[in-house]
CSV table of C-alpha atoms in Angstrom, one decimal:
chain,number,residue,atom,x,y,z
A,1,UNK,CA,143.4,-47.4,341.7
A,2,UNK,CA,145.2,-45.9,344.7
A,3,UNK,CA,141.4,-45.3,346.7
A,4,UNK,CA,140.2,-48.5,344.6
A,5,UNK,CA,142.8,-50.7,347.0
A,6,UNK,CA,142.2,-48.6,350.1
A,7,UNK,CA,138.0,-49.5,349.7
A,8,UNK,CA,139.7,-53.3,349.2
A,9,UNK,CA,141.5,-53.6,352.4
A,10,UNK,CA,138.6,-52.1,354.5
A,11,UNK,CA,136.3,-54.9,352.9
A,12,UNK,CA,138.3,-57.3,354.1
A,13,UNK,CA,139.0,-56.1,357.6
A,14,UNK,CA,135.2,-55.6,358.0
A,15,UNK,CA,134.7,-58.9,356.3
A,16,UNK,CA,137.1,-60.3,358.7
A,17,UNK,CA,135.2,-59.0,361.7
A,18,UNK,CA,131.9,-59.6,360.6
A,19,UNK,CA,133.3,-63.5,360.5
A,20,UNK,CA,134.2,-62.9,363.8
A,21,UNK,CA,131.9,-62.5,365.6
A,22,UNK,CA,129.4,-65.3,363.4
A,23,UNK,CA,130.6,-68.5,365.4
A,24,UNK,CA,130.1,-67.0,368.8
A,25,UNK,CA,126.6,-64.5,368.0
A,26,UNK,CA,124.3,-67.9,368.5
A,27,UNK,CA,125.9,-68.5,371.6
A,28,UNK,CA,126.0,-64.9,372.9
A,29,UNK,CA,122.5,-64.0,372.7
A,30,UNK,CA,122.0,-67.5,374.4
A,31,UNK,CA,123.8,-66.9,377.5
A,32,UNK,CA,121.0,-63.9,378.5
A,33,UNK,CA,118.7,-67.2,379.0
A,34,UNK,CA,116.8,-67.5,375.9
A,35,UNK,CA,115.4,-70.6,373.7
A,36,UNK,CA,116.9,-71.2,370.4
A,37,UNK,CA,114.2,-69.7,367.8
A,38,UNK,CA,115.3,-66.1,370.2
A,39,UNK,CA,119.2,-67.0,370.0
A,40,UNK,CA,118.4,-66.9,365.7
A,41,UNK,CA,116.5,-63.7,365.7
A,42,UNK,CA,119.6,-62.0,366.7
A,43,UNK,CA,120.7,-62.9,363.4
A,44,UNK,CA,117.9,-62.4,361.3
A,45,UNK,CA,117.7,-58.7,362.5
A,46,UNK,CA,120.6,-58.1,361.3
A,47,UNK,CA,119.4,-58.7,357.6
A,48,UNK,CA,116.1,-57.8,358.4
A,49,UNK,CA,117.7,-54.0,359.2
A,50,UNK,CA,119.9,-53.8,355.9
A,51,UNK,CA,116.6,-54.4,353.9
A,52,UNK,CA,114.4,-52.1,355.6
A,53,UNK,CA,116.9,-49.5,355.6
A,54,UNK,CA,118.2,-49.6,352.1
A,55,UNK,CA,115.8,-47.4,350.2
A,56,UNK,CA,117.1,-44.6,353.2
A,57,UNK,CA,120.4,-45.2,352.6
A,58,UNK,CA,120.4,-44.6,348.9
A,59,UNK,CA,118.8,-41.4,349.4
A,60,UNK,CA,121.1,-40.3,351.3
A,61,UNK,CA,124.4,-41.6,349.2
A,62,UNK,CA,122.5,-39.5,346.4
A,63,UNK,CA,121.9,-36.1,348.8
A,64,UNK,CA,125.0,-36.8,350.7
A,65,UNK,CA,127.9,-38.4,349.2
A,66,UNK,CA,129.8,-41.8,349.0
A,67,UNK,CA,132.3,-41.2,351.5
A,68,UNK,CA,130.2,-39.5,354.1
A,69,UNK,CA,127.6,-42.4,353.9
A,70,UNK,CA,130.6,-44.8,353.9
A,71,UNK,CA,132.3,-43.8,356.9
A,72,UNK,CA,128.9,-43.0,358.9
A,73,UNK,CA,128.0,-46.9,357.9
A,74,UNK,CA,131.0,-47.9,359.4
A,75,UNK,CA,131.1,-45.5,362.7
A,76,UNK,CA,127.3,-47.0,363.3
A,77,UNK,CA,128.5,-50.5,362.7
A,78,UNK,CA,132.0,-49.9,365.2
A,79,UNK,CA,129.3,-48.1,368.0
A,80,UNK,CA,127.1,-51.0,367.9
A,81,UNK,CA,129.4,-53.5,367.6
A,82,UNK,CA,131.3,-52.3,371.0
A,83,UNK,CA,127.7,-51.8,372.6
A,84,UNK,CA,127.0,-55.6,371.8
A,85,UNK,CA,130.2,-56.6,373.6
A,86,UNK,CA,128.5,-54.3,376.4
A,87,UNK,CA,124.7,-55.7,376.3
A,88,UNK,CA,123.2,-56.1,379.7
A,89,UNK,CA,120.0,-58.0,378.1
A,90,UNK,CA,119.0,-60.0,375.4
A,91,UNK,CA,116.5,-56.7,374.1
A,92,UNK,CA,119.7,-54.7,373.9
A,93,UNK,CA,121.6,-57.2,371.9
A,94,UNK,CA,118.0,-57.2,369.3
A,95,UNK,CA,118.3,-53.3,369.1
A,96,UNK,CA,122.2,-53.3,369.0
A,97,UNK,CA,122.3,-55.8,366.2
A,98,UNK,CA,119.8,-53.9,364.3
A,99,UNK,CA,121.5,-50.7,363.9
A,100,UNK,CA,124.5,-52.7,363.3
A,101,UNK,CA,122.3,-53.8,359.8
A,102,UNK,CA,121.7,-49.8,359.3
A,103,UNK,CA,125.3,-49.4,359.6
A,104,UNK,CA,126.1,-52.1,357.3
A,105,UNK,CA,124.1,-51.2,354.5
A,106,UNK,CA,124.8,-48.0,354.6
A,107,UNK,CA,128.8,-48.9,354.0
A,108,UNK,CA,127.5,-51.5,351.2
A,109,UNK,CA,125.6,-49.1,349.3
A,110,UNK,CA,127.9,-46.5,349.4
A,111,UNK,CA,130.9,-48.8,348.9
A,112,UNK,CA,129.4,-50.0,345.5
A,113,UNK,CA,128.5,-46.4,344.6
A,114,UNK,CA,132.0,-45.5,345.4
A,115,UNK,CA,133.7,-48.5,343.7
A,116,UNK,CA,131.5,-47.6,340.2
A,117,UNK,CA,132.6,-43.5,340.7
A,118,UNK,CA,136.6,-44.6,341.0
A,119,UNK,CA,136.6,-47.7,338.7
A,120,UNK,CA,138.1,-46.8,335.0
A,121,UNK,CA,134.9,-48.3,332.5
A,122,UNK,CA,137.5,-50.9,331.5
A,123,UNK,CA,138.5,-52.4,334.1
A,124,UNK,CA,135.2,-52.5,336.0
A,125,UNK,CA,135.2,-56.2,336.1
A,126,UNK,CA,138.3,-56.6,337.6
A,127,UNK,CA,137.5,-54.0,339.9
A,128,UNK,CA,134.4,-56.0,340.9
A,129,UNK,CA,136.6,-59.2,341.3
A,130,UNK,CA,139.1,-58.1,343.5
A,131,UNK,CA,136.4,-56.5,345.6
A,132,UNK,CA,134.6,-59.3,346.1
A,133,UNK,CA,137.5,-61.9,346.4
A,134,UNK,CA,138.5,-59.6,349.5
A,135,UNK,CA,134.8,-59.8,351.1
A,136,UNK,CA,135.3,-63.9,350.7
A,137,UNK,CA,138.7,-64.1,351.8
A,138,UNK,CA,137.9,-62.1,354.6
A,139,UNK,CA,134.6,-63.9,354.9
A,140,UNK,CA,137.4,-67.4,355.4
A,141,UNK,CA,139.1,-66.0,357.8
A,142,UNK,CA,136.9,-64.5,360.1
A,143,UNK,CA,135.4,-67.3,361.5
A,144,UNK,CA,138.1,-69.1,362.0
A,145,UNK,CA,139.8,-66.4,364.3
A,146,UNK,CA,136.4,-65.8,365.7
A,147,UNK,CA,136.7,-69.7,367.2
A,148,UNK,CA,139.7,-69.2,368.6
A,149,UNK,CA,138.5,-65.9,370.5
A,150,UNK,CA,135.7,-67.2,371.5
A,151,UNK,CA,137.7,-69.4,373.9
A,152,UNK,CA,138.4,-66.1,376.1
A,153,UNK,CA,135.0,-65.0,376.1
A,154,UNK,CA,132.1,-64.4,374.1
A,155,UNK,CA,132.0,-60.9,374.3
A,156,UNK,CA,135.8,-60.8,373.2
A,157,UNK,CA,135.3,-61.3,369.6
A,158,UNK,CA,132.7,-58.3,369.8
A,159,UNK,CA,135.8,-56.2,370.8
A,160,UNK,CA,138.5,-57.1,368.7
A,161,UNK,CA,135.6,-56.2,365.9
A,162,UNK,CA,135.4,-52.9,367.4
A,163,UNK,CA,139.1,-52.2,367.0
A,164,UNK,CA,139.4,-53.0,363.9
A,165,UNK,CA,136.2,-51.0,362.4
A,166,UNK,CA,138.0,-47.8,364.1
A,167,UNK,CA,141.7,-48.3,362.7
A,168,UNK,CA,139.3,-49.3,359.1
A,169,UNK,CA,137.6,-45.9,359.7
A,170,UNK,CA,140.8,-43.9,360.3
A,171,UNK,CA,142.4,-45.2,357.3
A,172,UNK,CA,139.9,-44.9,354.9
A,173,UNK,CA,139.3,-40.6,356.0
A,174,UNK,CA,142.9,-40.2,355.6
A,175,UNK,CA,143.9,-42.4,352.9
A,176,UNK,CA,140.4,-41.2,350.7
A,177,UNK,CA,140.2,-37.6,351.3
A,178,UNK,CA,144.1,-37.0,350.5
A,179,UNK,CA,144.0,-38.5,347.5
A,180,UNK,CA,140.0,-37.7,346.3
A,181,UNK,CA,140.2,-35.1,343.8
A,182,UNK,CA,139.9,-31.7,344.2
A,183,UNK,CA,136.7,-29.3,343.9
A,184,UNK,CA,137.3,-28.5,340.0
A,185,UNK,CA,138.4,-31.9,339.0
A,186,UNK,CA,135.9,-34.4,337.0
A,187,UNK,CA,135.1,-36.5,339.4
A,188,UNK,CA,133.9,-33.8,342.4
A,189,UNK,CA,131.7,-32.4,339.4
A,190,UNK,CA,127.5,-32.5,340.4
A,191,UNK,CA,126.5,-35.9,339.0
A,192,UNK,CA,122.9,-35.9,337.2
A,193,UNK,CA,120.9,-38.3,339.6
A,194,UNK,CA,120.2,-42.3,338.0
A,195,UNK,CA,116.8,-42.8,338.7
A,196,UNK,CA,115.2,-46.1,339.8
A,197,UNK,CA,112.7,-45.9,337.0
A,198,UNK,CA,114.9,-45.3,333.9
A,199,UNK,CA,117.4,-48.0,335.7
A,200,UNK,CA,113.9,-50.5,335.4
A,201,UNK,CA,113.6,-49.7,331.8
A,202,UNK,CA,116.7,-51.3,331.1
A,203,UNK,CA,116.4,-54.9,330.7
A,204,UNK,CA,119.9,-55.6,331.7
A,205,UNK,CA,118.7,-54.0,335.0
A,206,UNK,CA,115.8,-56.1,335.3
A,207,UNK,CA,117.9,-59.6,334.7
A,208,UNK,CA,120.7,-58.5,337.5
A,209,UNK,CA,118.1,-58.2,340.1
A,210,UNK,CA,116.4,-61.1,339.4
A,211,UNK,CA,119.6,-62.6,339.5
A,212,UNK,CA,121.1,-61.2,342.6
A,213,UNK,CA,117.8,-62.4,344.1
A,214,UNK,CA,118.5,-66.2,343.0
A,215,UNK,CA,122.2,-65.1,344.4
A,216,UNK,CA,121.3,-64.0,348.3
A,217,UNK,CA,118.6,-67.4,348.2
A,218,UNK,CA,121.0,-69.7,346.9
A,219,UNK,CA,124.5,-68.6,348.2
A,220,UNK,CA,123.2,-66.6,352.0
A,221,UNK,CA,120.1,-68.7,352.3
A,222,UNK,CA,120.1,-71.9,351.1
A,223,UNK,CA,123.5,-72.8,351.4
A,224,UNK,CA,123.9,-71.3,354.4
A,225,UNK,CA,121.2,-72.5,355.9
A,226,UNK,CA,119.5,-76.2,354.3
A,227,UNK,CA,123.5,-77.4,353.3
A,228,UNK,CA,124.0,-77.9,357.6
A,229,UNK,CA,121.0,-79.8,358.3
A,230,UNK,CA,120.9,-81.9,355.4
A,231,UNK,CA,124.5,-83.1,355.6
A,232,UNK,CA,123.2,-84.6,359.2
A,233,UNK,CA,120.1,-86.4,357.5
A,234,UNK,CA,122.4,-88.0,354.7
A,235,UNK,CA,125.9,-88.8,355.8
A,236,UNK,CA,126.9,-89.9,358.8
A,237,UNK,CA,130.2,-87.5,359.2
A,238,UNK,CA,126.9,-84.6,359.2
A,239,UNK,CA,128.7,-82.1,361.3
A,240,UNK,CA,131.7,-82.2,360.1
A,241,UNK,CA,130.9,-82.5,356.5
A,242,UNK,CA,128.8,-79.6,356.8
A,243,UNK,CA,131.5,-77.0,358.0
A,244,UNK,CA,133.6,-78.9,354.5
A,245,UNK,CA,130.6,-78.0,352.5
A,246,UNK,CA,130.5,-74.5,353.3
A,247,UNK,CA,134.4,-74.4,352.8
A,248,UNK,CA,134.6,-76.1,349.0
A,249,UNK,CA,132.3,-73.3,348.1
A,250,UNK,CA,134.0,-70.5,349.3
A,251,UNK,CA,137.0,-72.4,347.9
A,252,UNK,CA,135.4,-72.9,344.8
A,253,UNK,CA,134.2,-69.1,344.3
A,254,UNK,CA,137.6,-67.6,345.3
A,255,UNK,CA,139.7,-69.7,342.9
A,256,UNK,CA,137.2,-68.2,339.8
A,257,UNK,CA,137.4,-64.9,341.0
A,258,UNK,CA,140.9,-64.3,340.9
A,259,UNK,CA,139.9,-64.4,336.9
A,260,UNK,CA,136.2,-64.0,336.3
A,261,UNK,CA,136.6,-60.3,336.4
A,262,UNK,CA,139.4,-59.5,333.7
A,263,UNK,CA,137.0,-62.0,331.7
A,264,UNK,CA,134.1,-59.8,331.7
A,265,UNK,CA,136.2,-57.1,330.8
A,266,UNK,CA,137.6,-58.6,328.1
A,267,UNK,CA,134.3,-60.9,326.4
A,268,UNK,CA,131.9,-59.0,328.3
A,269,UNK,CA,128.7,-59.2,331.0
A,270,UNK,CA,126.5,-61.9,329.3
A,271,UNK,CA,129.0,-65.0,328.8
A,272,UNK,CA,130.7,-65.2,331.9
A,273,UNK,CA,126.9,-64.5,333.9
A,274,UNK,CA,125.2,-66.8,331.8
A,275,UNK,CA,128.0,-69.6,332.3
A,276,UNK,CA,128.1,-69.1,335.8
A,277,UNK,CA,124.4,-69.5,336.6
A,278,UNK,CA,123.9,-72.4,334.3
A,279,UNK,CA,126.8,-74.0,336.2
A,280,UNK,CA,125.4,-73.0,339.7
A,281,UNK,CA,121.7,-73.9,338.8
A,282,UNK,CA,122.3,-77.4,337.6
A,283,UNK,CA,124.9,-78.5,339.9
A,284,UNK,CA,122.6,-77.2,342.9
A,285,UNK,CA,119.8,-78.7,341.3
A,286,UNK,CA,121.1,-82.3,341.7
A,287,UNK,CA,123.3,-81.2,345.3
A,288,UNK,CA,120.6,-83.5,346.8
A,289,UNK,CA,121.3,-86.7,345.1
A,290,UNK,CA,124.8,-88.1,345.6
A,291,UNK,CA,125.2,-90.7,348.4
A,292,UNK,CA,129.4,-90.0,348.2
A,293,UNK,CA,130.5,-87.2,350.3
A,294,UNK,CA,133.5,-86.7,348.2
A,295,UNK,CA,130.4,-86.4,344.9
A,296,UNK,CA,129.0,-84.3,347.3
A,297,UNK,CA,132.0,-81.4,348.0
A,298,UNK,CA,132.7,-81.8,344.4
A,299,UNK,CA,129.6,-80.1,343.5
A,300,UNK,CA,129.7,-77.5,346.4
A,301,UNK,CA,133.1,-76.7,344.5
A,302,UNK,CA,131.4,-76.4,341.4
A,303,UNK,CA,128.2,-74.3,342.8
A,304,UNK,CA,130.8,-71.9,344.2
A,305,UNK,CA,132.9,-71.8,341.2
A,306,UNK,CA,130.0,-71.2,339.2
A,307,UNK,CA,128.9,-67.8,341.4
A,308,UNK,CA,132.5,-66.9,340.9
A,309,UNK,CA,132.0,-66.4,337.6
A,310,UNK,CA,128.4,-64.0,338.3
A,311,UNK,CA,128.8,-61.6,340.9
A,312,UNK,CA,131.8,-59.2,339.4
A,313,UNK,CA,129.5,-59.7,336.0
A,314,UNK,CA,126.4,-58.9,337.8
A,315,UNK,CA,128.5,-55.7,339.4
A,316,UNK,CA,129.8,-54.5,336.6
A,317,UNK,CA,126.8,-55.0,334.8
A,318,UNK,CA,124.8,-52.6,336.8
A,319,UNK,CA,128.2,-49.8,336.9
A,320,UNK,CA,128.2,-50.1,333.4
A,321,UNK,CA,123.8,-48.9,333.4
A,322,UNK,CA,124.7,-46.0,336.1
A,323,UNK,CA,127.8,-44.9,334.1
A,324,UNK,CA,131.1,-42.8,336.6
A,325,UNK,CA,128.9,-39.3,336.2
A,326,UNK,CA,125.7,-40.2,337.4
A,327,UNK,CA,124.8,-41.1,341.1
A,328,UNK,CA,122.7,-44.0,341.3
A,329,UNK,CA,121.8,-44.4,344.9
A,330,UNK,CA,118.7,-45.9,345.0
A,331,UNK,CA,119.5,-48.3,341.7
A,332,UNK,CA,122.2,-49.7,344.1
A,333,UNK,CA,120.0,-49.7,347.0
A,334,UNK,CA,117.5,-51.6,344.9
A,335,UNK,CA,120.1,-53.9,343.8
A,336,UNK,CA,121.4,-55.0,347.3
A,337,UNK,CA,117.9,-55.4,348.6
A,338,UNK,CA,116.8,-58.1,346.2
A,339,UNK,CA,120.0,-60.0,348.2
A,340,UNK,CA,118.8,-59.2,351.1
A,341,UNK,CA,115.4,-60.3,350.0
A,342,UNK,CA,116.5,-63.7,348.8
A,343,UNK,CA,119.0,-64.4,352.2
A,344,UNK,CA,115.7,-63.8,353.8
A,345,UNK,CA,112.8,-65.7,352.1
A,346,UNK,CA,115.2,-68.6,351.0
A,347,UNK,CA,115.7,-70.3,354.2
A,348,UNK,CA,112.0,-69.8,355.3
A,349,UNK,CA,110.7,-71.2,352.2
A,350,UNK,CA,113.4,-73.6,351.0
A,351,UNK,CA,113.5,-75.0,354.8
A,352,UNK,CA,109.4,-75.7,354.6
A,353,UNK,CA,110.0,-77.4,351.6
A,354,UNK,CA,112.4,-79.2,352.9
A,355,UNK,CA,110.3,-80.1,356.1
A,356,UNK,CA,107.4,-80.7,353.9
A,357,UNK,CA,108.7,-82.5,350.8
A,358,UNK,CA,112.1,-82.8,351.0
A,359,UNK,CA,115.6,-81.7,350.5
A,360,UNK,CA,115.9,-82.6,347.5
A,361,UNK,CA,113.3,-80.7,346.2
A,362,UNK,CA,114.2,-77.6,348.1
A,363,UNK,CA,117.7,-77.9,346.0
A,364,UNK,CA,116.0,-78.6,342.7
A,365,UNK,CA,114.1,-75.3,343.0
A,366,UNK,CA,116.7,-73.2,344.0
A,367,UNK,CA,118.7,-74.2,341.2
A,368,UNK,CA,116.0,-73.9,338.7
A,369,UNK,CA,115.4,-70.2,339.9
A,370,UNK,CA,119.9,-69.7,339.3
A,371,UNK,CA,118.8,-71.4,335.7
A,372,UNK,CA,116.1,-68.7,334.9
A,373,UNK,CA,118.1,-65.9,335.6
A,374,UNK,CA,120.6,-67.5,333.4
A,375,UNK,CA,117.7,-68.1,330.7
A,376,UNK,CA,117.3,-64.0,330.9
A,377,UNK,CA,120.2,-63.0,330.4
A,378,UNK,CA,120.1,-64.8,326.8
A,379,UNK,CA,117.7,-62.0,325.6
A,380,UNK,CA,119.5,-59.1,327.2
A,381,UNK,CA,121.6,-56.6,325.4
A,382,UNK,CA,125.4,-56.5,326.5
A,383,UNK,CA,126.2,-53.8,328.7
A,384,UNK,CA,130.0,-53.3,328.9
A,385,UNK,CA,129.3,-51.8,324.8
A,386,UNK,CA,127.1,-49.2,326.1
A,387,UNK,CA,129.1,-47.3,328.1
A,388,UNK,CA,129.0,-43.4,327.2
A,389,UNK,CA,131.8,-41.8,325.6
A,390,UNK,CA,132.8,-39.6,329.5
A,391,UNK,CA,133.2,-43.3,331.0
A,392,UNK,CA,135.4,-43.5,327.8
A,393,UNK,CA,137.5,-40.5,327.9
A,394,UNK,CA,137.9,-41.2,331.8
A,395,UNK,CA,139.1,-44.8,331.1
A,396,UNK,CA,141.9,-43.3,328.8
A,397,UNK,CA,143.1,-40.3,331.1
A,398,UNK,CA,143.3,-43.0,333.7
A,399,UNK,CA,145.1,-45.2,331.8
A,400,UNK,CA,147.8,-42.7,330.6
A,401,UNK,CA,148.3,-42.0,334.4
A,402,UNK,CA,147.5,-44.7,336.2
A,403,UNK,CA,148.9,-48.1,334.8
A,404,UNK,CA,151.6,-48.4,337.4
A,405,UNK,CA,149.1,-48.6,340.1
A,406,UNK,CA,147.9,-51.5,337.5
């Protein structure tokens, strides 16, 4: 649990710093004298990188190792990052930015891969939790410091980013490789590779991408990017109301996730995934309607609460399929990039429905898509019983060891 906390506390410093520099990127990639559809693309590269690169970077956490992927994520991020803050031109922000998205999903991948390796089979959906409540809190925080820095410069918040990803990287080598097993222990053991085609088979497989796919549309897409511009169409208080919005669901999701995680442990994956979408789906599916702002936040609260109680399910879920002594790479790769693919399509399409229909409708079918993934999951078999009987023996060793680190 030791390495489990060390993994935490670099999610949230790179969390932190990602938030950062969020506020001020628009702005940034504006000031080398381009329009606004130019200033976007220097975010959407970023994303665009982490799903074109994912299939690499599982292959490589499967040939290479968690912890060497994870750290050479994070030196790639901390060199691009401090050669953003250096950019002479807009086309070296673009190609900057970009391998900042290798870097990044390199980390992610590995991270997960790392997290499912260290995490006793029991406790996996704590694990998940506390991982995730870290990336939110840190996801809070950042922008909010990232204003503030912005005031001395836009290229200061770029900086400050870069320190941190090197103090993150020096920790981690230290703090992982003195207290990784050694060569003849159980974990360093050659793990039988987790291919993508045997994870497919599995339906529980099947039903966590589709619903990290309505996850990255909904909560990286949509939200992110409909929730701003229809807050200015409906209330007058738009601006304002729209930074609120974004708030009451990160406030929403990090008050369920201080709990959703012992819950799957305890009950298992299926209830708390299929609560947490049907509560998600249906309040997104009527986010359009209410004329009171305060009705409004009120069901931002309730779509973030709802994904609270899905993504350590959804994690755990999938750790449970690839099992602590099998390396499943590419199963996480293909896992992240059905995110990745959803942060990406769901602004384009939910904005021309928007555009062309209206918001409301863009909100009805985002939530209906959160409402068939729940509808899967009814039909799936539970995955937290199906764990072999090495996660087992693990869990126990660890627990006779390990439950003051608890």
């Amino acid at each position: 649990m030791r390495q489990i906390h060390v993994l935490v506390a670099a999610a949230f410093v790179i969390a932190v710093g990602y938030g950062l520099i969020a506020p001020v990127l628009p702005q940034y990639a504006s000031s080398f004298n381009v329009g606004y559809t130019a200033a976007s693309a220097i975010v959407s590269i970023f994303a665009v990188a982490r799903l074109l690169f994912a299939p690499a970077s599982g292959q490589l956490v499967q040939k290479l190792g968690e912890r060497r992927i994870y750290l050479s994520g994070l030196v790639i991020v901390a060199v691009s990052t401090g050669a953003s803050a250096a950019a002479q031109s807009y086309w070296q922000l673009m190609v900057f930015r970009g391998l900042g998205g290798i870097g990044s999903t390199m980390f992610t991948i590995s991270a997960m891969a790392l997290i499912i390796r260290l995490s006793p089979p029991d406790r996996r959906g704590k694990v998940s939790s506390l991982y995730s409540t870290a990336f939110l809190l840190g996801g809070i925080t950042g922008p909010l410091l990232g204003g503030l820095l912005g005031r001395f410069g836009l290229r200061v918040p770029f900086i400050v980013y870069t320190v941190a990803l090197v103090i993150a990287i020096i920790v981690v080598r230290t703090r992982l490789d003195a207290e990784a097993g050694g060569k003849g222990s159980a974990r360093s053991a050659p793990r039988r590779e987790y291919h993508l085609g045997e994870a497919l088979r599995e339906p529980a497989y099947r039903a966590a991408l589709l619903t990290n796919l309505a996850h990255g549309w909904a909560t990286f897409g949509v939200r992110v990017a409909l929730i701003p511009l229809f807050v200015t169409v409906a209330f007058t208080m738009g601006t304002e109301l729209g930074g609120f919005a974004l708030a009451a669901f990160s406030i929403g999701m990090a008050i369920v996730l201080t709990t959703s995680g012992k819950l799957s442990d305890r009950i298992g994956r299926k209830p708390p995934t299929i609560m947490g979408l049907a509560i998600t789906g249906s309040s997104t599916m009527v986010l359009g309607l209410p004329s009171n702002p305060v009705v409004f936040l009120v069901l931002c609260v309730i779509a973030g609460a709802g994904m609270g109680f899905v993504i350590p399910s959804q994690q755990a879920a999938v750790a449970d399929l690839i099992g602590s002594d099998r390396n499943g790479g590419k199963v996480l790769a293909a896992f992240q990039m059905t995110a990745d693919l959803g942060a990406i399509v769901g602004p384009l399409l939910g904005g021309w429905i928007a555009e062309n229909y209206s918001f409301e409708v863009a909100f009805l079918l985002t939530g209906a898509l959160l409402l068939l993934a729940a509808v899967y999951w009814i039909v799936v078999p539970e995955t937290s019983r199906a764990q072999d009987a090495g996660d087992r023996s693990d869990a126990a060793e660890i627990a006779e060891t390990g439950n003051d680190t608890d």
